[in-house]
Coordinates of C-alpha atoms and ligand atoms in Angstrom, one line a residue:
M940 CA 0.0 0.0 0.0
E941 CA 2.8 2.4 0.9
N942 CA 5.6 3.6 -1.3
D943 CA 9.3 3.4 -0.5
L944 CA 9.5 7.1 0.4
A945 CA 6.8 6.7 3.1
K946 CA 8.6 3.7 4.5
T947 CA 11.9 5.6 4.6
A948 CA 10.4 8.6 6.2
Y949 CA 8.5 6.6 8.8
L950 CA 11.6 4.6 9.7
A951 CA 13.8 7.7 9.9
T952 CA 11.3 9.3 12.3
L953 CA 11.3 6.3 14.6
R954 CA 15.1 6.0 14.4
H955 CA 15.4 9.7 15.3
L956 CA 13.0 9.3 18.2
S957 CA 15.0 6.3 19.5
H958 CA 18.1 8.5 19.8
V959 CA 16.5 11.6 21.4
A960 CA 13.6 10.0 23.4
P961 CA 14.4 6.2 23.8
T962 CA 11.6 5.7 26.3
I963 CA 8.9 7.1 24.1
A964 CA 10.4 5.3 21.0
K965 CA 10.4 2.1 22.9
Q966 CA 6.6 2.4 23.8
I967 CA 5.8 3.1 20.1
A968 CA 7.7 0.0 19.1
L969 CA 6.0 -2.0 21.9
E970 CA 2.6 -0.7 20.7
L971 CA 3.4 -1.9 17.2
Q972 CA 4.5 -5.3 18.6
T973 CA 1.3 -5.5 20.6
Q974 CA -0.9 -4.6 17.6
R975 CA 1.0 -7.1 15.5
S976 CA 0.5 -9.9 17.9
H977 CA -3.3 -9.4 18.3
L978 CA -6.3 -9.6 16.0
K979 CA -7.9 -6.2 16.3
L980 CA -11.6 -6.7 16.5
I981 CA -12.5 -3.4 18.3
A982 CA -15.3 -2.1 16.1
S983 CA -14.2 1.5 16.5
E984 CA -10.6 1.0 15.6
N985 CA -8.7 0.7 12.4
Y986 CA -5.2 0.9 10.8
S987 CA -4.5 4.2 9.1
S988 CA -2.0 4.4 6.2
L989 CA 1.6 5.5 6.9
T990 CA 0.9 8.6 4.8
V991 CA -2.0 9.6 7.1
Q992 CA 0.3 9.2 10.1
L993 CA 3.3 11.0 8.5
A994 CA 1.1 14.0 7.6
M995 CA 0.7 14.7 11.3
G996 CA 4.4 15.0 12.1
N997 CA 5.3 18.5 11.0
L998 CA 5.4 22.2 11.9
L999 CA 1.7 22.8 11.4
T1000 CA 1.3 21.7 15.0
D1001 CA 3.0 25.1 16.0
K1002 CA 0.3 27.2 14.5
Y1003 CA -2.7 28.8 16.2
C1004 CA -5.7 29.3 14.0
E1005 CA -8.8 29.9 16.0
G1006 CA -11.7 30.8 13.8
Y1007 CA -12.2 29.3 10.3
P1008 CA -10.6 29.8 6.9
H1009 CA -10.2 33.6 6.1
H1010 CA -11.8 34.5 9.4
R1011 CA -9.1 33.9 12.0
F1012 CA -8.2 35.3 15.4
Y1013 CA -4.5 35.1 14.6
A1014 CA -2.2 36.4 11.8
G1015 CA -0.3 34.2 9.4
C1016 CA -3.0 31.6 8.7
E1017 CA -2.8 31.6 4.9
Q1018 CA -1.3 28.1 4.6
V1019 CA -3.6 26.7 7.3
D1020 CA -6.6 28.3 5.5
A1021 CA -5.6 26.5 2.3
I1022 CA -5.2 23.2 4.0
E1023 CA -8.5 23.4 5.9
E1024 CA -10.3 24.5 2.7
E1025 CA -8.8 21.5 0.9
A1026 CA -9.8 19.1 3.6
A1027 CA -13.4 20.5 3.7
T1028 CA -13.7 20.4 -0.1
L1029 CA -12.7 16.8 -0.2
A1030 CA -15.0 15.9 2.7
K1031 CA -17.9 17.6 0.9
E1032 CA -17.1 15.7 -2.3
L1033 CA -16.8 12.4 -0.4
F1034 CA -20.1 12.7 1.4
G1035 CA -22.1 14.9 -1.0
A1036 CA -22.6 17.4 1.8
D1037 CA -23.3 21.2 1.6
H1038 CA -20.7 22.1 4.2
A1039 CA -17.9 20.4 6.1
Y1040 CA -16.3 21.6 9.3
V1041 CA -13.1 19.6 9.8
Q1042 CA -11.8 21.0 13.1
P1043 CA -13.3 18.9 15.8
H1044 CA -10.7 16.9 17.8
S1045 CA -12.9 13.9 18.3
G1046 CA -16.4 12.6 17.7
A1047 CA -17.6 13.9 21.1
D1048 CA -16.3 17.4 20.3
A1049 CA -18.1 17.2 16.9
N1050 CA -21.3 16.3 18.7
L1051 CA -20.9 19.3 21.1
V1052 CA -20.3 21.6 18.2
A1053 CA -23.4 20.2 16.4
L1054 CA -25.7 20.5 19.5
W1055 CA -24.5 24.0 20.2
A1056 CA -25.0 25.1 16.6
I1057 CA -28.5 23.8 16.5
L1058 CA -29.3 25.5 19.8
T1059 CA -27.8 28.7 18.5
E1060 CA -29.7 28.7 15.2
R1061 CA -33.0 27.4 16.4
I1062 CA -33.2 29.1 19.9
Q1063 CA -30.6 31.8 20.5
T1064 CA -30.9 33.6 17.2
P1065 CA -34.7 34.0 17.3
F1066 CA -34.4 35.0 21.0
M1067 CA -32.0 37.7 20.1
E1068 CA -34.0 38.9 17.1
K1069 CA -37.1 39.2 19.3
L1070 CA -35.2 41.5 21.6
G1071 CA -33.6 43.4 18.8
R1072 CA -30.0 42.5 19.9
K1073 CA -27.1 41.1 18.0
N1074 CA -25.3 38.8 20.5
P1075 CA -25.6 37.7 24.1
D1076 CA -23.1 40.3 25.3
Q1077 CA -25.8 42.9 24.7
L1078 CA -28.3 41.3 27.1
N1079 CA -28.8 42.4 30.7
S1080 CA -28.3 39.8 33.4
E1081 CA -32.0 39.0 33.6
E1082 CA -32.3 38.5 29.8
F1083 CA -29.2 36.4 29.7
E1084 CA -30.4 34.2 32.5
T1085 CA -33.7 33.7 30.6
L1086 CA -31.7 32.8 27.5
R1087 CA -29.6 30.3 29.5
Q1088 CA -32.6 28.6 31.0
T1089 CA -34.4 28.5 27.6
L1090 CA -31.3 26.8 26.0
C1091 CA -31.0 24.2 28.9
N1092 CA -34.7 23.4 28.7
Q1093 CA -34.6 22.3 25.1
T1094 CA -35.2 18.6 24.5
L1095 CA -32.7 16.1 22.9
L1096 CA -34.1 12.8 21.9
G1097 CA -31.5 10.1 21.2
L1098 CA -30.9 6.4 21.4
S1099 CA -30.2 5.3 25.0
L1100 CA -26.6 4.1 25.9
G1101 CA -28.0 0.7 26.8
S1102 CA -29.6 0.3 23.4
G1103 CA -26.3 1.1 21.6
G1104 CA -26.3 5.0 21.7
H1105 CA -23.4 7.1 22.7
L1106 CA -22.5 8.9 26.0
T1107 CA -22.9 12.3 24.2
H1108 CA -26.4 11.4 23.0
G1109 CA -27.8 12.5 26.4
F1110 CA -26.4 9.9 28.9
R1111 CA -27.1 11.4 32.3
Q1112 CA -23.4 11.4 33.4
N1113 CA -22.4 13.2 30.3
F1114 CA -22.4 16.9 29.6
S1115 CA -25.0 16.5 26.8
A1116 CA -27.6 15.6 29.5
K1117 CA -26.9 18.8 31.4
M1118 CA -26.7 21.3 28.6
M1119 CA -30.2 20.1 27.4
R1120 CA -33.1 18.1 28.7
A1121 CA -32.3 14.6 27.4
V1122 CA -34.8 11.9 26.8
H1123 CA -34.3 8.6 25.0
Y1124 CA -35.7 5.9 22.8
D1125 CA -34.7 2.3 23.3
V1126 CA -34.6 -0.7 20.9
D1127 CA -37.6 -3.0 21.0
P1128 CA -37.2 -5.3 24.1
T1129 CA -37.8 -8.5 22.0
S1130 CA -36.3 -7.9 18.5
H1131 CA -33.6 -5.5 19.8
R1132 CA -34.2 -3.4 16.7
L1133 CA -35.3 0.2 16.4
D1134 CA -39.1 0.5 16.5
Y1135 CA -39.9 3.6 14.3
G1136 CA -43.6 3.6 15.5
K1137 CA -42.4 3.8 19.1
I1138 CA -39.8 6.5 18.3
A1139 CA -42.6 8.6 16.6
E1140 CA -44.8 8.1 19.7
I1141 CA -42.1 9.4 22.0
A1142 CA -41.2 12.3 19.7
R1143 CA -44.9 13.4 19.6
K1144 CA -45.0 13.3 23.4
E1145 CA -41.6 15.0 24.0
R1146 CA -41.5 17.5 21.1
P1147 CA -37.7 17.4 20.9
L1148 CA -35.7 20.3 19.4
I1149 CA -33.3 17.7 18.2
L1150 CA -33.9 14.1 17.1
L1151 CA -30.6 12.3 17.1
A1152 CA -29.9 9.0 15.3
G1153 CA -26.6 7.0 15.3
Y1154 CA -24.9 4.5 17.5
S1155 CA -21.8 2.9 18.9
A1156 CA -23.2 -0.6 19.3
Y1157 CA -26.3 -1.2 17.1
P1158 CA -25.6 -3.9 14.5
R1159 CA -28.4 -3.0 12.1
H1160 CA -29.2 -0.4 9.4
I1161 CA -31.1 2.7 10.3
D1162 CA -33.9 3.9 8.0
F1163 CA -32.9 7.6 7.9
A1164 CA -35.9 8.5 5.7
K1165 CA -38.3 7.3 8.4
M1166 CA -36.3 9.1 11.1
R1167 CA -36.4 12.3 9.1
E1168 CA -40.2 11.9 8.6
I1169 CA -40.5 11.7 12.4
A1170 CA -38.3 14.8 12.9
D1171 CA -40.4 16.7 10.4
E1172 CA -43.7 15.7 11.9
V1173 CA -42.6 17.2 15.3
G1174 CA -40.6 20.1 14.0
A1175 CA -37.3 18.7 15.2
T1176 CA -33.9 19.2 13.7
F1177 CA -32.6 15.8 12.5
M1178 CA -29.0 15.1 13.6
V1179 CA -27.1 12.0 12.8
D1180 CA -23.9 10.8 14.5
M1181 CA -22.3 8.5 11.9
A1182 CA -19.0 8.1 13.8
H1183 CA -19.1 4.3 13.4
F1184 CA -20.2 4.0 9.9
A1185 CA -18.9 7.1 8.1
G1186 CA -16.5 4.9 6.1
L1187 CA -19.4 2.7 5.0
V1188 CA -21.2 5.8 3.7
A1189 CA -18.1 7.3 2.1
G1190 CA -17.4 3.9 0.5
K1191 CA -21.0 3.6 -0.8
A1192 CA -21.7 0.4 1.2
F1193 CA -24.6 2.3 2.8
Q1194 CA -27.0 3.7 0.1
G1195 CA -30.5 5.0 -0.3
V1196 CA -32.4 5.3 3.0
N1197 CA -29.3 3.9 4.8
N1198 CA -27.1 6.8 3.8
P1199 CA -28.0 9.7 6.2
V1200 CA -26.4 12.6 4.3
S1201 CA -29.4 13.8 2.3
Y1202 CA -31.8 13.2 5.3
A1203 CA -30.0 14.9 8.2
H1204 CA -29.8 18.6 8.8
V1205 CA -26.5 18.1 10.7
L1206 CA -24.2 15.1 10.7
T1207 CA -21.2 14.3 12.9
T1208 CA -18.4 11.7 12.7
T1209 CA -15.1 10.7 13.8
T1210 CA -12.4 10.3 11.2
H1211 CA -10.5 7.3 12.5
K1212 CA -13.0 4.5 12.6
T1213 CA -14.3 3.0 9.4
L1214 CA -13.2 6.2 7.6
R1215 CA -9.5 5.1 8.4
G1216 CA -8.1 8.6 8.9
P1217 CA -6.3 10.3 11.8
R1218 CA -7.9 10.4 15.2
G1219 CA -10.4 13.3 15.0
G1220 CA -13.9 14.5 14.3
M1221 CA -15.9 16.4 11.7
V1222 CA -19.4 18.1 11.3
L1223 CA -21.3 18.1 8.0
C1224 CA -24.4 20.3 7.7
N1225 CA -26.7 22.1 5.3
K1226 CA -26.5 25.8 4.7
E1227 CA -28.8 26.7 7.5
F1228 CA -26.3 25.6 10.2
R1229 CA -23.1 26.5 8.4
D1230 CA -22.4 29.9 10.2
S1231 CA -22.9 28.5 13.7
V1232 CA -21.0 25.3 13.0
N1233 CA -18.1 27.4 11.7
K1234 CA -18.0 29.2 15.1
G1235 CA -17.4 25.9 16.8
C1236 CA -13.9 27.2 17.6
P1237 CA -13.4 29.2 19.7
M1238 CA -17.0 29.0 21.1
V1239 CA -17.0 25.3 21.9
L1240 CA -13.5 23.9 20.9
G1241 CA -10.0 24.8 21.8
G1242 CA -7.5 25.7 19.1
P1243 CA -7.7 23.6 15.9
L1244 CA -5.0 21.0 15.2
P1245 CA -3.8 22.0 11.7
H1246 CA -1.4 19.0 11.4
V1247 CA -4.4 16.7 12.0
I1248 CA -6.5 18.6 9.5
A1249 CA -3.8 18.0 6.9
S1250 CA -3.9 14.4 7.7
K1251 CA -7.7 14.4 7.4
A1252 CA -7.3 15.7 3.8
I1253 CA -5.0 12.8 3.0
A1254 CA -7.5 10.3 4.4
F1255 CA -10.4 11.8 2.5
R1256 CA -8.4 11.6 -0.7
E1257 CA -7.7 7.9 0.1
A1258 CA -11.4 7.4 0.7
L1259 CA -12.3 8.8 -2.7
T1260 CA -10.6 5.9 -4.5
P1261 CA -12.3 2.8 -5.9
E1262 CA -10.1 0.8 -3.6
F1263 CA -11.8 2.3 -0.6
E1264 CA -15.2 1.4 -2.1
R1265 CA -14.1 -2.2 -2.3
Y1266 CA -12.8 -1.9 1.3
A1267 CA -16.2 -0.7 2.6
A1268 CA -18.1 -3.5 0.8
Q1269 CA -15.7 -6.0 2.3
V1270 CA -16.0 -4.7 5.8
V1271 CA -19.8 -5.3 5.7
A1272 CA -19.4 -8.7 3.9
N1273 CA -16.8 -9.8 6.6
A1274 CA -19.1 -8.7 9.4
R1275 CA -21.9 -10.8 7.9
T1276 CA -19.7 -13.9 7.6
L1277 CA -18.3 -13.4 11.1
A1278 CA -21.9 -13.3 12.4
E1279 CA -23.1 -16.3 10.4
E1280 CA -20.2 -18.4 11.5
L1281 CA -20.6 -17.4 15.2
I1282 CA -24.2 -18.4 15.1
K1283 CA -23.3 -21.7 13.4
E1284 CA -20.9 -22.3 16.3
G1285 CA -23.7 -21.7 18.8
V1286 CA -22.9 -18.1 19.9
S1287 CA -26.0 -15.9 20.4
L1288 CA -26.0 -12.5 18.8
I1289 CA -28.1 -9.4 19.5
T1290 CA -30.6 -9.2 16.6
G1291 CA -29.3 -12.5 15.2
G1292 CA -26.8 -10.9 12.8
T1293 CA -25.6 -7.6 11.4
D1294 CA -26.1 -5.1 8.5
N1295 CA -23.0 -3.1 9.2
H1296 CA -19.4 -3.5 10.5
L1297 CA -20.2 -4.7 14.0
V1298 CA -21.5 -7.8 15.8
L1299 CA -22.8 -7.8 19.4
I1300 CA -22.4 -11.1 21.2
D1301 CA -25.1 -11.9 23.8
L1302 CA -23.6 -13.7 26.8
S1303 CA -26.7 -13.2 29.0
K1304 CA -27.7 -16.9 28.7
T1305 CA -24.2 -18.0 29.8
P1306 CA -22.5 -17.8 33.2
L1307 CA -20.0 -15.4 31.7
T1308 CA -19.8 -11.6 31.7
G1309 CA -18.4 -9.4 28.9
R1310 CA -15.5 -8.5 31.2
M1311 CA -14.5 -12.2 31.6
V1312 CA -14.6 -12.9 27.9
E1313 CA -12.8 -9.6 27.0
T1314 CA -9.9 -10.6 29.3
I1315 CA -9.7 -14.2 28.1
L1316 CA -9.9 -13.2 24.4
V1317 CA -6.9 -10.8 24.9
E1318 CA -4.9 -13.7 26.3
A1319 CA -5.8 -15.6 23.2
G1320 CA -4.5 -12.7 21.1
I1321 CA -7.9 -11.1 20.2
T1322 CA -8.7 -7.5 21.2
S1323 CA -12.3 -6.7 21.5
N1324 CA -14.4 -4.8 24.0
R1325 CA -17.0 -5.7 26.5
N1326 CA -20.3 -3.9 25.8
M1327 CA -23.7 -3.6 27.3
I1328 CA -26.5 -5.4 25.5
P1329 CA -30.0 -3.9 25.5
F1330 CA -31.4 -3.9 29.0
D1331 CA -28.2 -5.4 30.3
P1332 CA -28.6 -7.0 33.8
E1333 CA -24.8 -6.7 34.4
G1334 CA -24.5 -2.9 33.9
A1335 CA -21.9 -0.9 32.1
W1336 CA -18.7 -2.2 33.9
Y1337 CA -19.1 -6.0 33.7
T1338 CA -21.7 -6.2 30.9
S1339 CA -23.3 -9.2 29.2
G1340 CA -21.9 -8.5 25.7
I1341 CA -18.8 -8.4 23.5
R1342 CA -18.7 -6.0 20.6
L1343 CA -16.7 -7.2 17.6
G1344 CA -16.0 -5.2 14.4
T1345 CA -14.3 -6.0 11.1
P1346 CA -12.8 -2.6 9.9
A1347 CA -9.2 -3.3 11.0
L1348 CA -8.9 -6.9 9.9
T1349 CA -10.4 -6.0 6.5
T1350 CA -7.7 -3.3 6.2
L1351 CA -5.2 -6.1 6.7
G1352 CA -6.7 -7.8 3.7
M1353 CA -8.7 -10.6 5.4
G1354 CA -11.8 -11.9 3.8
S1355 CA -14.6 -14.5 4.4
D1356 CA -12.3 -17.6 5.0
E1357 CA -10.4 -15.7 7.7
M1358 CA -13.6 -14.4 9.3
R1359 CA -14.9 -18.0 9.6
E1360 CA -11.7 -19.0 11.3
V1361 CA -11.8 -15.9 13.6
A1362 CA -15.5 -16.9 14.5
R1363 CA -14.5 -20.5 15.3
I1364 CA -11.6 -19.4 17.5
I1365 CA -13.8 -17.0 19.5
A1366 CA -16.7 -19.5 19.8
K1367 CA -14.3 -22.2 21.1
V1368 CA -12.9 -19.9 23.6
I1369 CA -16.3 -18.8 24.8
R1370 CA -17.6 -22.4 25.0
N1371 CA -14.6 -23.5 27.1
C1372 CA -14.5 -20.5 29.4
K1373 CA -15.8 -20.7 33.0
P1374 CA -16.1 -18.1 35.8
E1375 CA -13.1 -18.4 38.1
S1376 CA -15.4 -18.5 41.2
A1377 CA -19.1 -18.1 42.0
K1378 CA -18.3 -14.6 43.3
S1379 CA -16.2 -13.2 40.5
R1380 CA -17.8 -11.2 37.7
A1381 CA -14.4 -10.3 36.2
R1382 CA -12.3 -13.4 36.0
A1383 CA -12.7 -16.6 34.1
T1384 CA -10.5 -19.6 33.5
I1385 CA -9.9 -21.8 30.5
E1386 CA -8.0 -25.1 30.0
P1387 CA -4.4 -24.2 29.0
K1388 CA -4.6 -26.7 26.1
I1389 CA -7.6 -24.7 24.6
M1390 CA -5.8 -21.4 25.2
K1391 CA -2.6 -22.7 23.5
E1392 CA -4.6 -23.8 20.5
A1393 CA -6.4 -20.5 20.2
R1394 CA -3.2 -18.6 20.4
S1395 CA -1.5 -20.6 17.7
R1396 CA -4.5 -20.3 15.4
V1397 CA -4.5 -16.5 16.0
Q1398 CA -0.8 -16.4 15.2
A1399 CA -1.3 -18.4 12.0
L1400 CA -3.7 -15.7 10.8
L1401 CA -1.4 -12.8 11.9
D1402 CA 1.5 -14.4 10.1
R1403 CA -0.4 -14.4 6.8
Y1404 CA -1.6 -10.8 7.2
P1405 CA 1.2 -8.7 8.9
L1406 CA 0.5 -5.2 10.1
Y1407 CA 2.7 -2.5 8.4
P1408 CA 5.1 -5.1 6.9
E1409 CA 7.2 -2.1 5.6
I1410 CA 8.3 -1.4 9.2
D1411 CA 11.2 -3.5 10.3
L1412 CA 11.7 -2.8 14.0
E1413 CA 15.2 -4.3 14.0
E1414 CA 16.2 -1.5 11.7
V1415 CA 14.9 1.1 14.1
A1416 CA 16.9 -0.4 17.0
C1417 CA 14.7 1.1 19.7
G1418 CA 13.6 -2.2 21.4
Ligands
DSN1500 N1 -15.1 5.0 21.8 C1 -16.0 4.9 20.7 C2 -16.4 3.4 20.5 O1 -15.6 2.6 20.9 O2 -17.5 3.2 20.0 C3 -17.2 5.7 20.8 O3 -16.9 6.9 21.5

């Protein structure tokens, strides 16, 4: 995938670090070794290209550029303006969006910017207009307090954390539930799928300012046309958090009513999951929200990271290629094969399968918790994460679920045969795993013979699909 120049530059950087900061270089090398010795099945992770990584290591990190292109609070932003405009233009082309704001440092930050922009456009602006003032600075204390209370009392309706939503979708311990009045919809208790009739019923009762769709752990498609209809019926702004599946949208694996871009007023995403870019976030929106979204920094965010924005531009360019479309289709095909084989092997899945890149194993009918299985799988050389299943009796720490995702293994080049082997290894580990004691919800045991077999089968897969084969750590001499 990478050319010789990228390899040379990457190795030179590591070699340099090993001279000037051996402890840091050593941890980077160890991280590579760890990632090389495990099958990465964390649904929200991926492997970015060496070029995406290299683009972040430069002097752009030294530049302050609060504001947005051609409207900055610092001098000397001409180059940063050009880079940010290029990244935004590529993002718009990739997703077919009216406007792209590429500054958010993460998906959570992107969500904050989006919520704030919607509150600004829909509540603050009309409030100011009614009083004949331009901005909140011109309000007296009493008026400002009324504005503040009005903003806080607006309703956000999103998928509950337990049903696969995200912390920033109004989870009570998160800021999103304190800046607004948060209410939730759940998945159906039996099918574990979204029930659009029920969502419409809740929306009619709650009259939300914002209807939010999107997930971190929901293995099925969302019908965004239906969600938009609900939003329109109750006069809500429709926001979609596509952090998990943005790469599947960009790569055209999600089309029609499953592609949210033409249905949502505002969309948010991370750039490092299925999209395979640098760690970061982004907001897409229609023209109505553009001006408020652009003011995300400095009103919501700290200073932009121009070196990361440069890398986002590289990633968007990579995602505009036919190779990326093939990748996105394979991510979905691999998840489906993984799910089918797990079921064949007797593993229970939430909703009985998947439409996207993730699979949610249901351990609730076993004596195991997600915490136990997560730990045992890491010993076997598989990284995944424990995750709540809908209405989880074990809560968020121990959980009754394991979330698996195919974006990273697909990047390595794995296909259906490999997914079947991965499923069989995981199923065998789960079948042979037992709680360590009646009291423990965290620790499990497994026969050493089974563990040894699992490890060697994992290693056989890793040997065939090496991570960053261009990088020879011996050459770097930082170990
Ligand atoms: N941490 C991300 C995930 O794993 O889904 C969401 O924030």
